[in-house]
Amino acid sequence: MKAASLENRKHSDLIAIANAELAEKLNRSQEPAKDNKKKSKVAEPRTFKQDIWRAVYTLNLIRYVLALCFIVFYILPVVDPHWQVFDNLVHPQLYLGSTILVLISAIVFSRVSNSKTIEFNHLITAQFSLDVVLAALLTHSAGSIESNMVLLYICVVGCGSVVLPRKQALGLASGAIILFFFEHFYSILSPHMDIEPNYPLLVRYGLLLFSAGLLISYLAERIRIAEMIRYVPGNETIEDFLVREEKNALTAALKKTDGNKTEAAKLLGMTFRSFRYKLTKYDIS
């Protein structure tokens, strides 16, 4: 692709993923000058990674709404005994406390995901690990595995398997199964709960959780691979594609700065030494 053709085109999402700051600066530099009195926001390029951040932020908004619904379910029987949502709420205080924790975590994680102050993998690992624990607490408060709250395990494992790497997704499913079994046996031994062992239901839910984690994480991994492959035309490898795009970015930066290497390096967010090394490496004059 000729360097001149870069003048009026946006950079690929793959370059934005590799170096979002570089792509953003180049894309902004390609925008026509705006009148100072009528400034308008420049639309930033959306990338696959940005879409994941938005998905995590949206997920926390859903958790926020879910927590509010749980609080309403807790208050309704107080207003009118006929509005009893849970037939066997064994530990009301535990239920309320867990719901408040869901609400607080939703607010905290939504703000963190919006500001991106924590590395993405660390954030989602912490979030889904906490969600599994909260699902166990809510299930226990509502009467163990025979309550509808047990569906929270499936929701957490399913959502986590979409964004987590495959090994971590399977680890999340395994952790959910361990907590699931532990909660049920703890409920059986608890003097406050009259629950009989239900081993067939334990096995069914255990297999369902592991199968969900395995299948969803596999499909999500294939989608991510397909997302990367679609950026590469023909039989070109991703490495060759990145090299070609890097050459185009270097050439475009030089063109934007009329050959001023110092300014071109600043435009790309690189040191002058690194920029000069890249020019020598790719024999760009």
Coordinates of C-alpha atoms in Angstrom, one line a residue:
M1 CA 0.0 0.0 0.0
K2 CA 1.4 3.4 -0.9
A3 CA 2.1 5.9 1.7
A4 CA 0.0 8.5 0.0
S5 CA -3.1 6.3 0.4
L6 CA -2.7 6.6 4.2
E7 CA -3.6 10.3 4.1
N8 CA -7.3 9.7 4.1
R9 CA -7.7 6.3 5.8
K10 CA -8.0 5.2 9.4
H11 CA -5.6 2.7 10.9
S12 CA -6.7 -0.8 11.3
D13 CA -8.0 -2.0 14.6
L14 CA -5.1 -4.4 14.9
I15 CA -2.7 -1.4 15.0
A16 CA -4.9 0.2 17.6
I17 CA -4.7 -2.9 19.7
A18 CA -0.9 -3.1 19.4
N19 CA -0.5 0.7 20.1
A20 CA -3.7 2.5 20.8
E21 CA -1.9 5.8 21.5
L22 CA 0.0 5.7 18.2
A23 CA -3.2 5.0 16.2
E24 CA -5.2 7.7 18.1
K25 CA -2.5 10.3 17.4
L26 CA -2.2 9.4 13.7
N27 CA -6.0 9.3 13.3
R28 CA -6.4 12.7 15.0
S29 CA -3.7 14.2 12.8
Q30 CA -5.7 13.1 9.7
E31 CA -8.8 15.1 10.8
P32 CA -9.3 18.4 9.1
A33 CA -8.7 21.5 11.1
K34 CA -11.7 22.8 13.0
D35 CA -12.8 26.4 13.5
N36 CA -11.8 27.4 17.1
K37 CA -15.2 28.8 17.8
K38 CA -17.0 25.6 16.6
K39 CA -14.9 22.7 18.0
S40 CA -16.5 19.3 17.8
K41 CA -15.4 16.1 19.3
V42 CA -13.3 13.8 17.1
A43 CA -14.6 10.3 16.9
E44 CA -12.0 7.9 18.3
P45 CA -11.5 4.6 16.5
R46 CA -13.2 1.7 18.2
T47 CA -11.0 -1.4 18.8
F48 CA -11.7 -4.9 19.8
K49 CA -10.0 -4.2 23.2
Q50 CA -12.1 -1.1 23.7
D51 CA -15.2 -3.2 23.0
I52 CA -14.2 -5.6 25.7
W53 CA -13.8 -2.7 28.2
R54 CA -17.3 -1.5 27.3
A55 CA -18.7 -5.0 27.7
V56 CA -17.2 -5.2 31.2
Y57 CA -18.6 -1.8 32.1
T58 CA -22.0 -2.8 30.8
L59 CA -21.8 -6.0 32.8
N60 CA -21.3 -4.0 35.9
L61 CA -24.3 -1.9 35.1
I62 CA -26.3 -5.1 34.9
R63 CA -24.9 -6.2 38.3
Y64 CA -25.9 -2.8 39.7
V65 CA -29.5 -3.2 38.4
L66 CA -29.6 -6.8 39.7
A67 CA -28.5 -5.7 43.2
L68 CA -31.2 -3.0 43.3
C69 CA -33.8 -5.7 42.2
F70 CA -32.6 -7.9 45.1
I71 CA -33.0 -5.1 47.5
V72 CA -36.5 -4.5 46.2
F73 CA -37.3 -8.2 46.6
Y74 CA -36.2 -7.9 50.2
I75 CA -38.3 -4.9 50.9
L76 CA -41.5 -6.1 49.2
P77 CA -42.6 -8.7 51.8
V78 CA -42.2 -6.0 54.5
V79 CA -44.7 -3.8 52.6
D80 CA -47.1 -6.6 51.8
P81 CA -46.7 -10.2 53.0
H82 CA -48.4 -11.4 49.8
W83 CA -45.4 -10.1 47.7
Q84 CA -43.1 -12.9 48.9
V85 CA -40.5 -13.5 46.2
F86 CA -38.4 -16.1 48.0
D87 CA -40.3 -18.9 49.7
N88 CA -37.4 -20.1 51.8
L89 CA -35.2 -17.1 52.7
V90 CA -33.2 -18.8 55.6
H91 CA -30.8 -16.0 56.4
P92 CA -32.3 -12.6 55.6
Q93 CA -29.4 -10.7 57.0
L94 CA -26.9 -12.6 55.0
Y95 CA -29.0 -12.1 51.9
L96 CA -29.2 -8.3 52.5
G97 CA -25.5 -8.1 53.3
S98 CA -24.5 -10.0 50.1
T99 CA -26.8 -7.9 48.0
I100 CA -25.2 -4.7 49.4
L101 CA -21.8 -6.2 48.5
V102 CA -23.0 -6.8 45.0
L103 CA -24.1 -3.2 44.8
I104 CA -20.9 -1.8 46.1
S105 CA -18.7 -4.0 43.9
A106 CA -20.7 -3.1 40.9
I107 CA -20.1 0.6 41.5
V108 CA -16.4 0.1 42.2
F109 CA -15.7 -2.2 39.3
S110 CA -17.7 0.0 36.9
R111 CA -15.7 3.0 37.8
V112 CA -12.4 1.1 37.6
S113 CA -13.4 -0.3 34.2
N114 CA -14.3 3.1 33.0
S115 CA -11.1 4.7 34.1
K116 CA -8.9 1.7 33.2
T117 CA -6.6 2.2 36.2
I118 CA -6.1 -1.6 36.6
E119 CA -4.9 -4.1 34.1
F120 CA -7.8 -5.7 32.3
N121 CA -6.9 -9.3 33.1
H122 CA -6.4 -8.5 36.8
L123 CA -9.7 -6.6 36.9
I124 CA -11.9 -9.3 35.4
T125 CA -10.2 -12.1 37.3
A126 CA -10.9 -10.2 40.6
Q127 CA -14.5 -9.4 39.6
F128 CA -15.6 -12.9 38.6
S129 CA -13.8 -14.4 41.6
L130 CA -15.8 -12.1 43.9
D131 CA -19.0 -12.9 42.0
V132 CA -18.6 -16.6 42.6
V133 CA -18.2 -16.0 46.3
L134 CA -21.3 -13.7 46.3
A135 CA -23.3 -16.3 44.4
A136 CA -22.4 -18.9 47.1
L137 CA -23.5 -16.5 49.9
L138 CA -26.8 -15.6 48.2
T139 CA -27.5 -19.2 47.4
H140 CA -26.9 -20.2 51.0
S141 CA -29.1 -17.4 52.3
A142 CA -32.0 -18.5 50.1
G143 CA -32.0 -22.2 51.0
S144 CA -29.0 -23.8 49.3
I145 CA -28.9 -25.5 45.9
E146 CA -32.7 -26.0 45.7
S147 CA -33.3 -22.3 45.5
N148 CA -33.5 -20.2 42.3
M149 CA -30.3 -18.4 43.4
V150 CA -28.3 -21.3 42.2
L151 CA -28.7 -19.9 38.7
L152 CA -26.3 -17.1 39.7
Y153 CA -23.4 -19.7 39.5
I154 CA -24.3 -20.4 35.9
C155 CA -24.5 -16.7 35.0
V156 CA -21.1 -15.9 36.6
V157 CA -19.4 -18.8 34.9
G158 CA -21.0 -18.1 31.6
C159 CA -20.2 -14.4 31.6
G160 CA -16.7 -15.0 32.9
S161 CA -16.0 -17.6 30.2
V162 CA -16.7 -15.1 27.5
V163 CA -13.9 -12.6 28.5
L164 CA -11.5 -14.7 30.5
P165 CA -8.7 -16.7 28.8
R166 CA -9.6 -20.4 28.4
K167 CA -7.5 -21.7 31.3
Q168 CA -8.8 -19.0 33.7
A169 CA -12.3 -19.6 32.5
L170 CA -12.0 -23.3 33.4
G171 CA -10.4 -22.3 36.7
L172 CA -13.4 -20.1 37.4
A173 CA -15.8 -23.0 36.6
S174 CA -13.8 -25.3 38.9
G175 CA -13.8 -22.7 41.7
A176 CA -17.6 -22.3 41.3
I177 CA -18.0 -26.1 41.6
I178 CA -15.9 -26.3 44.7
L179 CA -17.9 -23.5 46.4
F180 CA -21.1 -25.0 45.1
F181 CA -20.3 -28.4 46.8
F182 CA -18.9 -26.7 49.9
E183 CA -22.0 -24.5 50.4
H184 CA -24.4 -27.5 50.1
F185 CA -22.4 -29.7 52.6
Y186 CA -22.2 -26.7 55.0
S187 CA -25.9 -26.2 54.7
I188 CA -26.5 -29.9 55.5
L189 CA -24.4 -29.6 58.7
S190 CA -25.8 -26.2 59.7
P191 CA -28.2 -26.3 62.6
H192 CA -30.2 -23.4 61.2
M193 CA -31.2 -25.2 58.0
D194 CA -33.2 -28.4 57.5
I195 CA -31.7 -29.7 54.3
E196 CA -31.2 -33.3 53.1
P197 CA -28.2 -34.2 50.9
N198 CA -29.1 -34.1 47.2
Y199 CA -26.2 -35.7 45.4
P200 CA -27.8 -36.2 42.0
L201 CA -28.6 -32.4 41.8
L202 CA -25.0 -31.7 42.9
V203 CA -23.6 -33.8 40.1
R204 CA -25.9 -32.3 37.5
Y205 CA -25.1 -28.7 38.4
G206 CA -21.4 -29.6 38.7
L207 CA -21.4 -31.0 35.2
L208 CA -23.4 -28.1 33.9
L209 CA -21.0 -25.5 35.3
F210 CA -17.9 -27.2 33.9
S211 CA -19.5 -27.8 30.5
A212 CA -20.6 -24.2 30.3
G213 CA -17.1 -23.0 31.2
L214 CA -15.5 -25.4 28.7
L215 CA -17.9 -24.7 25.8
I216 CA -18.3 -21.0 26.2
S217 CA -14.6 -20.3 26.7
Y218 CA -13.8 -22.5 23.6
L219 CA -16.3 -20.5 21.4
A220 CA -15.1 -17.2 22.8
E221 CA -11.5 -18.2 22.0
R222 CA -12.4 -19.1 18.4
I223 CA -14.2 -15.8 18.0
R224 CA -11.2 -13.9 19.2
I225 CA -8.9 -15.8 16.8
A226 CA -11.4 -15.1 14.0
E227 CA -11.4 -11.4 15.0
M228 CA -7.6 -11.3 14.6
I229 CA -7.5 -13.3 11.4
R230 CA -10.1 -11.1 9.6
Y231 CA -7.6 -8.2 9.7
V232 CA -5.1 -10.0 7.6
P233 CA -5.8 -10.1 3.8
G234 CA -5.1 -13.2 1.8
N235 CA -2.4 -15.6 3.1
E236 CA -0.4 -12.9 4.8
T237 CA 0.7 -13.7 8.4
I238 CA -0.2 -11.4 11.3
E239 CA 3.5 -10.7 11.7
D240 CA 3.9 -9.6 8.1
F241 CA 0.8 -7.6 8.4
L242 CA 2.1 -5.8 11.5
V243 CA 5.4 -5.1 9.8
R244 CA 3.7 -3.7 6.7
E245 CA 1.4 -1.5 8.8
E246 CA 4.4 -0.3 10.9
K247 CA 6.2 0.8 7.7
N248 CA 3.1 2.6 6.6
A249 CA 2.8 4.4 9.9
L250 CA 6.4 5.5 9.8
T251 CA 6.1 6.7 6.3
A252 CA 2.8 8.5 7.1
A253 CA 4.3 10.2 10.1
L254 CA 7.2 11.5 8.0
K255 CA 4.8 12.8 5.4
K256 CA 2.7 14.5 8.0
T257 CA 5.8 16.3 9.4
D258 CA 7.3 17.1 6.0
G259 CA 10.3 14.9 6.7
N260 CA 11.0 16.2 10.2
K261 CA 12.1 13.0 12.0
T262 CA 12.0 14.6 15.5
E263 CA 8.4 15.7 15.1
A264 CA 7.5 12.4 13.4
A265 CA 8.9 10.5 16.4
K266 CA 6.8 12.6 18.7
L267 CA 3.7 12.0 16.6
L268 CA 4.1 8.3 16.9
G269 CA 4.9 8.4 20.7
M270 CA 8.4 7.1 20.1
T271 CA 11.9 8.3 21.1
F272 CA 14.0 9.7 18.3
R273 CA 16.5 6.9 18.7
S274 CA 13.8 4.2 18.3
F275 CA 12.3 6.1 15.3
R276 CA 15.7 6.3 13.6
Y277 CA 16.3 2.6 14.3
K278 CA 13.0 1.7 12.7
L279 CA 13.8 3.8 9.6
T280 CA 17.2 2.1 9.2
K281 CA 15.6 -1.3 9.8
Y282 CA 13.0 -0.9 7.1
D283 CA 15.3 1.2 4.8
I284 CA 13.0 4.2 4.8
S285 CA 14.5 7.5 3.8

